[in-house]
XYZ file of C-alpha atoms in Angstrom:
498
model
C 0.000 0.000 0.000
C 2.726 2.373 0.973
C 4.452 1.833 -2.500
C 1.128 2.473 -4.161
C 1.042 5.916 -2.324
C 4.822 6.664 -3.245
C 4.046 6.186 -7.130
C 0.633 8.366 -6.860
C 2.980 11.257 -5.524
C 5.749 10.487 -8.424
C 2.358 10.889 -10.984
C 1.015 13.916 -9.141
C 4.666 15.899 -9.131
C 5.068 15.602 -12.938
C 2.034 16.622 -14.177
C 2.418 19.986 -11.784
C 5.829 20.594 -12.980
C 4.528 19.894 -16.470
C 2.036 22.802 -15.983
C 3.700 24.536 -15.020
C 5.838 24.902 -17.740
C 3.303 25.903 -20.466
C 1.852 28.504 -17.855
C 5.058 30.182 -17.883
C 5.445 30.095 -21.482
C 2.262 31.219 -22.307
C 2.859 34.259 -20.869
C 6.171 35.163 -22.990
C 5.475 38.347 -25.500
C 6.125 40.213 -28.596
C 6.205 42.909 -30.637
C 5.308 43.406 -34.434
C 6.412 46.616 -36.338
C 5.696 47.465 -39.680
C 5.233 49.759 -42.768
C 2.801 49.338 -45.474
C 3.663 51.094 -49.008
C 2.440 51.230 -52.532
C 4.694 48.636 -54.715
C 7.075 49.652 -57.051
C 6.206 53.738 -55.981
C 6.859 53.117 -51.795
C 3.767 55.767 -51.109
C 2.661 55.058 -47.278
C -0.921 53.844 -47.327
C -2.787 55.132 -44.488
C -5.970 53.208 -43.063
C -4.806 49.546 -43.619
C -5.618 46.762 -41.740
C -3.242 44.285 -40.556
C -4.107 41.422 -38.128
C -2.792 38.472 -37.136
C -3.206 34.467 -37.627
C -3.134 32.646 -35.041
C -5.701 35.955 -34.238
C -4.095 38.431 -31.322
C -5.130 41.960 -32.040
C -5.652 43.940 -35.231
C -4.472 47.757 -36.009
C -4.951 50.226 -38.667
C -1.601 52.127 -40.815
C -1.372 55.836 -39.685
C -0.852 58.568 -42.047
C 2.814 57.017 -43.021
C 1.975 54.018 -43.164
C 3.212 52.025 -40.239
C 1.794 50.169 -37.538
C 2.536 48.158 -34.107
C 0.811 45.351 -32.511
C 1.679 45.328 -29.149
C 1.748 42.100 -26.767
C 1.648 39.159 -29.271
C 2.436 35.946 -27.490
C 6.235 34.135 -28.866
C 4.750 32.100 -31.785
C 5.121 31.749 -35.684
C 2.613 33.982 -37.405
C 1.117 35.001 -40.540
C 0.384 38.976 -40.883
C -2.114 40.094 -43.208
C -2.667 43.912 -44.864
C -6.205 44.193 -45.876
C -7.473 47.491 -47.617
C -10.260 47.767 -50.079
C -9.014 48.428 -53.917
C -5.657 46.275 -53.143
C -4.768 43.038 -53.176
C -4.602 41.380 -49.701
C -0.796 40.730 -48.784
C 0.719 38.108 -46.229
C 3.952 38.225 -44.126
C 5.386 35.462 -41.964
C 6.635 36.610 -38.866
C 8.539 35.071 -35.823
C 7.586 36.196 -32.364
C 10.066 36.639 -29.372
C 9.929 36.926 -25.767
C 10.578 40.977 -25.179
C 11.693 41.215 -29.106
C 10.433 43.228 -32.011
C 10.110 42.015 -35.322
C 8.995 44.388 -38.391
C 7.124 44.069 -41.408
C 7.142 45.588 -44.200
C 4.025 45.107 -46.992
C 4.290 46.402 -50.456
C 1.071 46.263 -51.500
C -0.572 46.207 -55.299
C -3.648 47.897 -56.869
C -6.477 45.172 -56.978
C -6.645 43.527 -60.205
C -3.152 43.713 -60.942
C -2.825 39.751 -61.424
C -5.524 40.285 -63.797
C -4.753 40.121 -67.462
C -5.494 42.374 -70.376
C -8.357 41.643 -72.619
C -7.488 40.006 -75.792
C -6.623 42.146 -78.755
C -9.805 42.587 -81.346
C -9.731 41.464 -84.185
C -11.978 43.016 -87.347
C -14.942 41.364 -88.571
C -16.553 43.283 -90.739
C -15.600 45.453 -92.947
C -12.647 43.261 -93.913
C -9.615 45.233 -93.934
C -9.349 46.760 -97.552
C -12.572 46.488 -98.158
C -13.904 48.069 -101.302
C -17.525 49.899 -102.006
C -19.193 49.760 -98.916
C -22.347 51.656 -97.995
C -22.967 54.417 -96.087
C -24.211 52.978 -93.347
C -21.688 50.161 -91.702
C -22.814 47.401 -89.532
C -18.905 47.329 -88.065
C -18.397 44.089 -85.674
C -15.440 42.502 -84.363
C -14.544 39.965 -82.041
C -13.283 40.616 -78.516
C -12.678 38.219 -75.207
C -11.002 38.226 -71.489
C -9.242 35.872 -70.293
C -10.816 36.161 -66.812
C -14.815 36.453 -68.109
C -14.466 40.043 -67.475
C -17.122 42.631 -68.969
C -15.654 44.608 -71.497
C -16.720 48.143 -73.126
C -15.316 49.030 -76.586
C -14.341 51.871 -78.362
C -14.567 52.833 -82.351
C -12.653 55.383 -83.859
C -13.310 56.654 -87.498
C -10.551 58.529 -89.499
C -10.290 59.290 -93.331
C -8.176 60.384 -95.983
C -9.864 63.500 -97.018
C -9.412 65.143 -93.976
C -8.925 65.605 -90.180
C -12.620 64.393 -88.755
C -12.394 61.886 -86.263
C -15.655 59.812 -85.088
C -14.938 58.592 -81.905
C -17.968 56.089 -80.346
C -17.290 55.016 -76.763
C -19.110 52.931 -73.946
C -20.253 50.129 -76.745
C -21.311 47.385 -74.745
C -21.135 44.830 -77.426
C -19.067 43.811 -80.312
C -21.204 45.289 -82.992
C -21.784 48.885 -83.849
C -23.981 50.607 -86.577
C -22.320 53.957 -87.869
C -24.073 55.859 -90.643
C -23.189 58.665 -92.795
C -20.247 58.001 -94.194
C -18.943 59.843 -97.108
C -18.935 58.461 -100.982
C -16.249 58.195 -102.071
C -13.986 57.945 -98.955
C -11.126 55.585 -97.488
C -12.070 55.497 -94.218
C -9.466 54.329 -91.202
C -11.366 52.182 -88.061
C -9.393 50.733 -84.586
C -10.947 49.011 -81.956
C -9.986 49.824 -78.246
C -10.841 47.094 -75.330
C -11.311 47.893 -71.714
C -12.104 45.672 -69.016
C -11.532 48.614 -66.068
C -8.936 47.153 -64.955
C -5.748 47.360 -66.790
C -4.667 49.501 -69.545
C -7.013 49.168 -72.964
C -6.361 47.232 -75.466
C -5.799 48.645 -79.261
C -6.802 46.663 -82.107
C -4.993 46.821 -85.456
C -5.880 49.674 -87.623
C -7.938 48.326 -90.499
C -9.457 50.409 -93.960
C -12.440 50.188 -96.210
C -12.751 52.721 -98.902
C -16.890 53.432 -99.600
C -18.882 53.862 -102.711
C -18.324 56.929 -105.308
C -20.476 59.306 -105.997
C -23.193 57.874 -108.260
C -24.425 59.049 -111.700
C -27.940 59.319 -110.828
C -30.332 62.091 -111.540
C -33.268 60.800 -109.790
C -33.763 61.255 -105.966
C -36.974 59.883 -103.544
C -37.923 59.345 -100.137
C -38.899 56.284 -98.047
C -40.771 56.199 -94.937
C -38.749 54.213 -92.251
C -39.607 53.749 -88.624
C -41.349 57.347 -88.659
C -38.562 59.104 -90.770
C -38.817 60.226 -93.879
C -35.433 59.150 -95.480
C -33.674 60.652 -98.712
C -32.414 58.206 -101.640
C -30.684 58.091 -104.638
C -29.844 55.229 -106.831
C -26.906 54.515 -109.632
C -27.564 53.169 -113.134
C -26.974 49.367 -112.030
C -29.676 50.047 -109.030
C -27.570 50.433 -105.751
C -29.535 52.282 -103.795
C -27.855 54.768 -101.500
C -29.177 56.825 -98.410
C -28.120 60.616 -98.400
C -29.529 61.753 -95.018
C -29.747 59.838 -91.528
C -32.301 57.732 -90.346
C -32.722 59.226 -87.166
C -34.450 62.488 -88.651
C -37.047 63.632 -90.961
C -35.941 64.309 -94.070
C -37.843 64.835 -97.141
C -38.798 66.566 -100.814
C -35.680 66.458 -102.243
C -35.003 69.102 -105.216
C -31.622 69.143 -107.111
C -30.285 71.908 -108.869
C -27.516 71.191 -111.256
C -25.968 74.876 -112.036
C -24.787 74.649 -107.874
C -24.971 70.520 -108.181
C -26.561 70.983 -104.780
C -29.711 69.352 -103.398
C -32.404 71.056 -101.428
C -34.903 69.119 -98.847
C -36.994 69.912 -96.444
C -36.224 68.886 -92.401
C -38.679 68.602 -89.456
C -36.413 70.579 -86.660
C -37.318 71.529 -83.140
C -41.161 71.709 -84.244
C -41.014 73.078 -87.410
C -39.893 72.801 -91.266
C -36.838 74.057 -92.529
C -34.887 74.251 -96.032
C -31.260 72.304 -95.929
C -29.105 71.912 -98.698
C -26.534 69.169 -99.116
C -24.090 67.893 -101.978
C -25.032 64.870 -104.009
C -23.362 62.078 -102.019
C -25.180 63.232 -98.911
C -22.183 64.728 -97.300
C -22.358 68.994 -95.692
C -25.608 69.263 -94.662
C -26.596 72.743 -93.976
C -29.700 74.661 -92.673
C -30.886 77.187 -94.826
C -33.851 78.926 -93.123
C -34.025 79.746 -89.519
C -36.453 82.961 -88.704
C -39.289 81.667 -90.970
C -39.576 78.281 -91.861
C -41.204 76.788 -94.364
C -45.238 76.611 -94.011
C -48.501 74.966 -95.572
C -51.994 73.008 -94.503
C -49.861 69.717 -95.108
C -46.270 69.475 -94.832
C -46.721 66.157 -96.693
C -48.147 68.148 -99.636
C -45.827 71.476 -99.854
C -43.256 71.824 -102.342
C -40.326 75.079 -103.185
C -38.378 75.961 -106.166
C -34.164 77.121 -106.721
C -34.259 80.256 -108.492
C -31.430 82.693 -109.906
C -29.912 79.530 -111.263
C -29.059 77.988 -107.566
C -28.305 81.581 -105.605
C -31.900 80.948 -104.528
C -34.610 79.570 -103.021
C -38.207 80.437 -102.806
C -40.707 78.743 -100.989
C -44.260 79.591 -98.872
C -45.388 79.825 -95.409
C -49.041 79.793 -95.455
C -50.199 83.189 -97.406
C -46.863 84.476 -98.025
C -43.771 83.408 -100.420
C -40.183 84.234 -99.145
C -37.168 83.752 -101.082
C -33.908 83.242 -99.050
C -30.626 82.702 -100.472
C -29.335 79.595 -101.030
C -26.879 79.733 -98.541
C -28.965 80.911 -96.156
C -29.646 84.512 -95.111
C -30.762 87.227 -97.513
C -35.020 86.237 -96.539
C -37.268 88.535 -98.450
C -41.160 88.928 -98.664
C -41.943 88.156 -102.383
C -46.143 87.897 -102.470
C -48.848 87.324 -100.393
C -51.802 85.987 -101.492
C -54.976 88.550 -102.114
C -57.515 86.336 -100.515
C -55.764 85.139 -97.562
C -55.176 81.543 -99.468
C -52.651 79.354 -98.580
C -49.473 78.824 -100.627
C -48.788 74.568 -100.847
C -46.726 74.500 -103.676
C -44.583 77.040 -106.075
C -41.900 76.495 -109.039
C -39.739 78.941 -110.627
C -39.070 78.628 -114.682
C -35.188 78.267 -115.250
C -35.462 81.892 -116.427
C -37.017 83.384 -113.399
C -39.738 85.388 -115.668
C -42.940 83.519 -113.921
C -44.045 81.513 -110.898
C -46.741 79.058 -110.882
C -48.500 78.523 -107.571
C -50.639 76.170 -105.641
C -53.124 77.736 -103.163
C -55.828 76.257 -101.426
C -57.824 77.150 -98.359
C -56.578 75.624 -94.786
C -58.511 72.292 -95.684
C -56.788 71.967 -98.533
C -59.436 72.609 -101.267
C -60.948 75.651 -103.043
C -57.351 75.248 -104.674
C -56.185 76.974 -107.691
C -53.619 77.314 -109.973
C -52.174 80.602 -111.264
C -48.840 82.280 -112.470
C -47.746 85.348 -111.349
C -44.584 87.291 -113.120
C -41.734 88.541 -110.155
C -43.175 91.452 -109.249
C -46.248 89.809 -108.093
C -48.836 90.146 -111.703
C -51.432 87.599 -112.325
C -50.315 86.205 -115.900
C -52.593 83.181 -116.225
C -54.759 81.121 -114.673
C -54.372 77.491 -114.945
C -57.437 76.247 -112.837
C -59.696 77.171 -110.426
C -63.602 76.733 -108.963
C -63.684 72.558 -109.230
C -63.922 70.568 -106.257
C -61.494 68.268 -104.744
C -57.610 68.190 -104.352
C -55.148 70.049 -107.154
C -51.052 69.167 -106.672
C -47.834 68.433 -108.148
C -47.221 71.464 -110.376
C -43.922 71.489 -112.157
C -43.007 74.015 -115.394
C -41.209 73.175 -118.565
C -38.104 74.277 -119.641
C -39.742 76.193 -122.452
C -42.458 77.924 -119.815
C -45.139 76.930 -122.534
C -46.860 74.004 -120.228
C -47.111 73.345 -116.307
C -47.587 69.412 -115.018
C -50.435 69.182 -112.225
C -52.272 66.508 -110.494
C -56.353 66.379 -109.626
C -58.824 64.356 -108.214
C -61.408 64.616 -110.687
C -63.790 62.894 -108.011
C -63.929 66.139 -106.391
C -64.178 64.118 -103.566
C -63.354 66.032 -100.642
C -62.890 64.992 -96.836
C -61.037 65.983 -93.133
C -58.578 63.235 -93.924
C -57.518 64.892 -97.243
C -58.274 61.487 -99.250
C -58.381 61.278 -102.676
C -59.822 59.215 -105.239
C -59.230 59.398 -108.550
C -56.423 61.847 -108.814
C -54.806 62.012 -112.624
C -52.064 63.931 -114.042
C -52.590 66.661 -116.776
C -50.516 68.814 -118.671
C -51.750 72.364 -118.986
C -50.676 74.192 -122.696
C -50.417 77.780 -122.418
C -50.445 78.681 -125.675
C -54.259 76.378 -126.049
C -55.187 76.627 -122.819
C -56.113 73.419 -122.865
C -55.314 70.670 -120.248
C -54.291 66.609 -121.577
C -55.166 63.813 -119.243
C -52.109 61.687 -119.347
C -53.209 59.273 -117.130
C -55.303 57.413 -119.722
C -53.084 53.968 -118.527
C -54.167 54.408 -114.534
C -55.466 51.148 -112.786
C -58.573 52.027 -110.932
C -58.492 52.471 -107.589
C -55.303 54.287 -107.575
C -54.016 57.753 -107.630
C -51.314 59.406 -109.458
C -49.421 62.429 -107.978
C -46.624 64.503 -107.269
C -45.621 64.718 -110.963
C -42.004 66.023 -112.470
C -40.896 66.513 -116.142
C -38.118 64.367 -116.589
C -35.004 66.324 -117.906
C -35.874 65.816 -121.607
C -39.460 66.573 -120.943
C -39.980 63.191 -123.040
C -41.565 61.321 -119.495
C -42.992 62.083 -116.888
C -41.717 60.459 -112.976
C -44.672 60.441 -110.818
C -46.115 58.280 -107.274
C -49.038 56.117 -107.719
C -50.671 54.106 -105.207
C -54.511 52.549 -104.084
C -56.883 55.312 -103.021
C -57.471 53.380 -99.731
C -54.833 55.472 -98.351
C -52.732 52.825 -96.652
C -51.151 50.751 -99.744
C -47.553 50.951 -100.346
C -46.438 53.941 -102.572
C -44.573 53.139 -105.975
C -42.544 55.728 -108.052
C -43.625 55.280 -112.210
C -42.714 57.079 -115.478
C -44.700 57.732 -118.193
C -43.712 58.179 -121.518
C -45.541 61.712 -122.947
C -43.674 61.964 -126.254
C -46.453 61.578 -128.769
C -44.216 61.236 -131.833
C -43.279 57.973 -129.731
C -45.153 54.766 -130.425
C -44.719 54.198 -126.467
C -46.363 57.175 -125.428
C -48.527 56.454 -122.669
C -46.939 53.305 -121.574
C -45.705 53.679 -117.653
C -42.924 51.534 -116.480
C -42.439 50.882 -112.328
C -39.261 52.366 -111.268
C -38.759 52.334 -107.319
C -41.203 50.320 -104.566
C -41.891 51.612 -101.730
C -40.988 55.013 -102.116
C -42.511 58.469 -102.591
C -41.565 62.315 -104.039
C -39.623 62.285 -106.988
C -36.822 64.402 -108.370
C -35.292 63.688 -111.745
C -33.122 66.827 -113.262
């Protein structure tokens, strides 16, 4: 029994000096110093957080930087620097009784282990591309390695001269870009950005675009609520002179200036703009008063002076402006109050014929005064129903009109049976040349045709909601053809052919 007792004391002693030990130990402590920077530029970085693991207490940097953790029991130890928009950094770090050990973290901008996106590389237009349109459909493909959501950048240059289209933010790796010059070799990069690191340039790639075409005859299509100006070439490409995005419409060229006049809805209100051709320096013309009539649909102006001007109505009174803009003058004002809707000017400037009609657009009448204002003849007057489309020959001996010879008249303006007729001055006498017309449909918004041999005119179904077609007529009567009508453009509306 006594030996039993002697070995339970043995037992008892070691375990108490064993304690005893890792008591003492335990109590042993530290002292970790350190200095946080920016890497590669050593600026101090103030508000970091560095703590401990195993955990013993956590500090922020002061205004240089540095930082002390006091009391950190002897161990091994990893030290971490935390602060949002850097990487998190680790430090080992050995702990000694009554010793200080120091740390120094040199930390980097978050994302720096992040890669660059890949370069892009050109879809379409091909690089060296030949005659492309106007209006581009530009794509390209683009990738991160990491997944990460990338924005692109187009820029446009050309040859001609120093314009630079710059489109940013594009979220995608398509972009539509439209009016572009005929003519030009344009100059397109791609730049990639993923927020992160530096963008990413693509190769610079080139695409010349279509030249000018030979075409004489302009029109208009209706797209997504726009009215859009076209022209085509003699092998039918079709090309759009003025942007989608706005309303653009009754396009008149004249050929001494090679300039093309339209009409643009603007802040509320119609205005004459002129541009070249191939679409390209599109310029306001009016400003003060702009262009005016019951239905802007239906009104119509003239060049005069051989392209220095332009005339054109607002309600009761004609204006003529110069065809640069500026220069606005009063011209005539109708003697009944009537409403101007239409005018043309011979080539000589000796008479205008006019279009007037009351604010419904009927009790119309056509006339010709000389430039100071004289009646010289009247063309029609007194019938019921709509009257349009005038246009003068070259030779001021006959004007080209349109009328409903329903006389139908409503609120909607609908018409029924409108035909085209050429007035002779020296007869007096108008000529139906409509004789070929399906019925049911209306022809309208007539124009010689530069050797006054045919006649380009719209027809469509009097149900008002058909699609509109562009025709010619032959009107030579020493032709065996003459009266035949040919289709010419679907889909499309307001005629010029000079």
């Amino acid at each position: 029994m006594k030996v039993y007792k002697n070995i339970l004391i043995v037992i008892f002693l070691g375990t108490l000096l064993s304690c005893s030990e890792d008591t003492i130990a335990s109590f042993g402590t530290g002292t970790i110093t350190g200095k946080v920077v920016k890497n590669g530029e050593n600026e101090p970085l103030e508000n970091v957080k560095v703590s401990t693991s195993p955990a013993s207490s956590t500090v922020f940097t002061d205004e240089n930087g540095d930082f002390v953790l006091n009391d950190v029991p002897e161990g091994e130890y990893s030290v971490q620097a935390k602060k949002d928009g850097y990487l998190t950094q680790f430090e080992g770090a050995s702990v000694l009784v009554s010793a200080e050990v120091n740390v120094i973290f040199e930390m980097l901008p978050e994302g720096a282990n992040n890669r660059q996106p890949a370069v892009p590389q050109a879809v379409f237009p091909a690089d060296n591309a030949q005659a492309q349109a106007l209006e581009i459909d530009f794509s390209w493909i683009g990738s991160d390695p990491e997944m990460d959501a990338l924005s692109y950048e187009l820029e446009l240059r050309n040859d001609i001269n120093n314009d630079v289209l710059t489109y940013s933010n594009i979220p995608d790796t398509t972009f539509t870009v439209s009016g572009l010059n005929f003519g030009y070799k344009y100059f397109w990069q791609i730049k990639a950005s993923d927020d992160i690191n530096e963008p990413v340039l693509s190769s610079v790639y080139s695409f010349k675009t279509l030249k000018i075409p030979n075409n004489r005859i302009f029109y208009v299509r209706r797209e997504n609520g726009n009215s859009i100006i076209f022209t085509r070439d003699e092998n039918g490409n079709e090309f759009q002179l003025t942007p989608s995005d706005q309303n653009s419409f009754r396009p008149r060229k004249n050929n001494h200036t090679n300039k093309i006049a339209f009409l643009r809805s603007i802040s509320g209100e119609t205005h004459l703009f002129t541009m070249n051709p191939d679409g390209s320096q599109q310029m306001q013309i009016t400003s003060s008063v702009p262009v005016n009539a019951f239905n802007m649909n239906n009104v119509d102006f003239s060049w005069a002076n051989n392209g220095a001007s332009l005339v054109y109505p607002n309600f009761q009174k004609l204006y003529k402006i110069d065809g640069t803009g500026g220069g606005t003058q009063l011209l005539y004002q109708t003697p009944d109050g009537s409403f101007i809707t239409e005018v043309a000017v011979s080539q000589d400037d000796s008479i205008m014929a006019l279009l007037t009609n009351n604010s419904d657009g009927y009790n119309a009448s056509i006339y010709t005064i000389d430039s100071s204002g004289n009646l010289l003849d009247s063309v029609i007057s007194g019938l019921p129903g709509a009257l349009g489309g005038i246009d003068l020959s070259v030779d001021n001996k006959r004007i080209l009109y349109s009328r409903d010879v329903s006389g139908f008249e409503s609120p909607q303006y609908r018409q029924l049976n409108t035909r085209l007729f050429i007035y002779d001055f020296t007869t007096n006498v108008s000529g139906d040349i409509s004789s070929s017309k399906t019925e049911g449909t209306n022809d309208f918004d007539p124009r010689f045709s530069p050797n006054e041999a045919e006649v380009i005119f719209v027809n469509t179904s009097n149900d008002g909601i058909s699609p509109v077609n562009i025709l010619k007529i032959n009107i030579d009567t020493s032709n065996a053809n003459s009266g035949s009508r040919s289709d010419l453009y679907q889909n499309s509306l307001m005629p010029d052919w000079e």
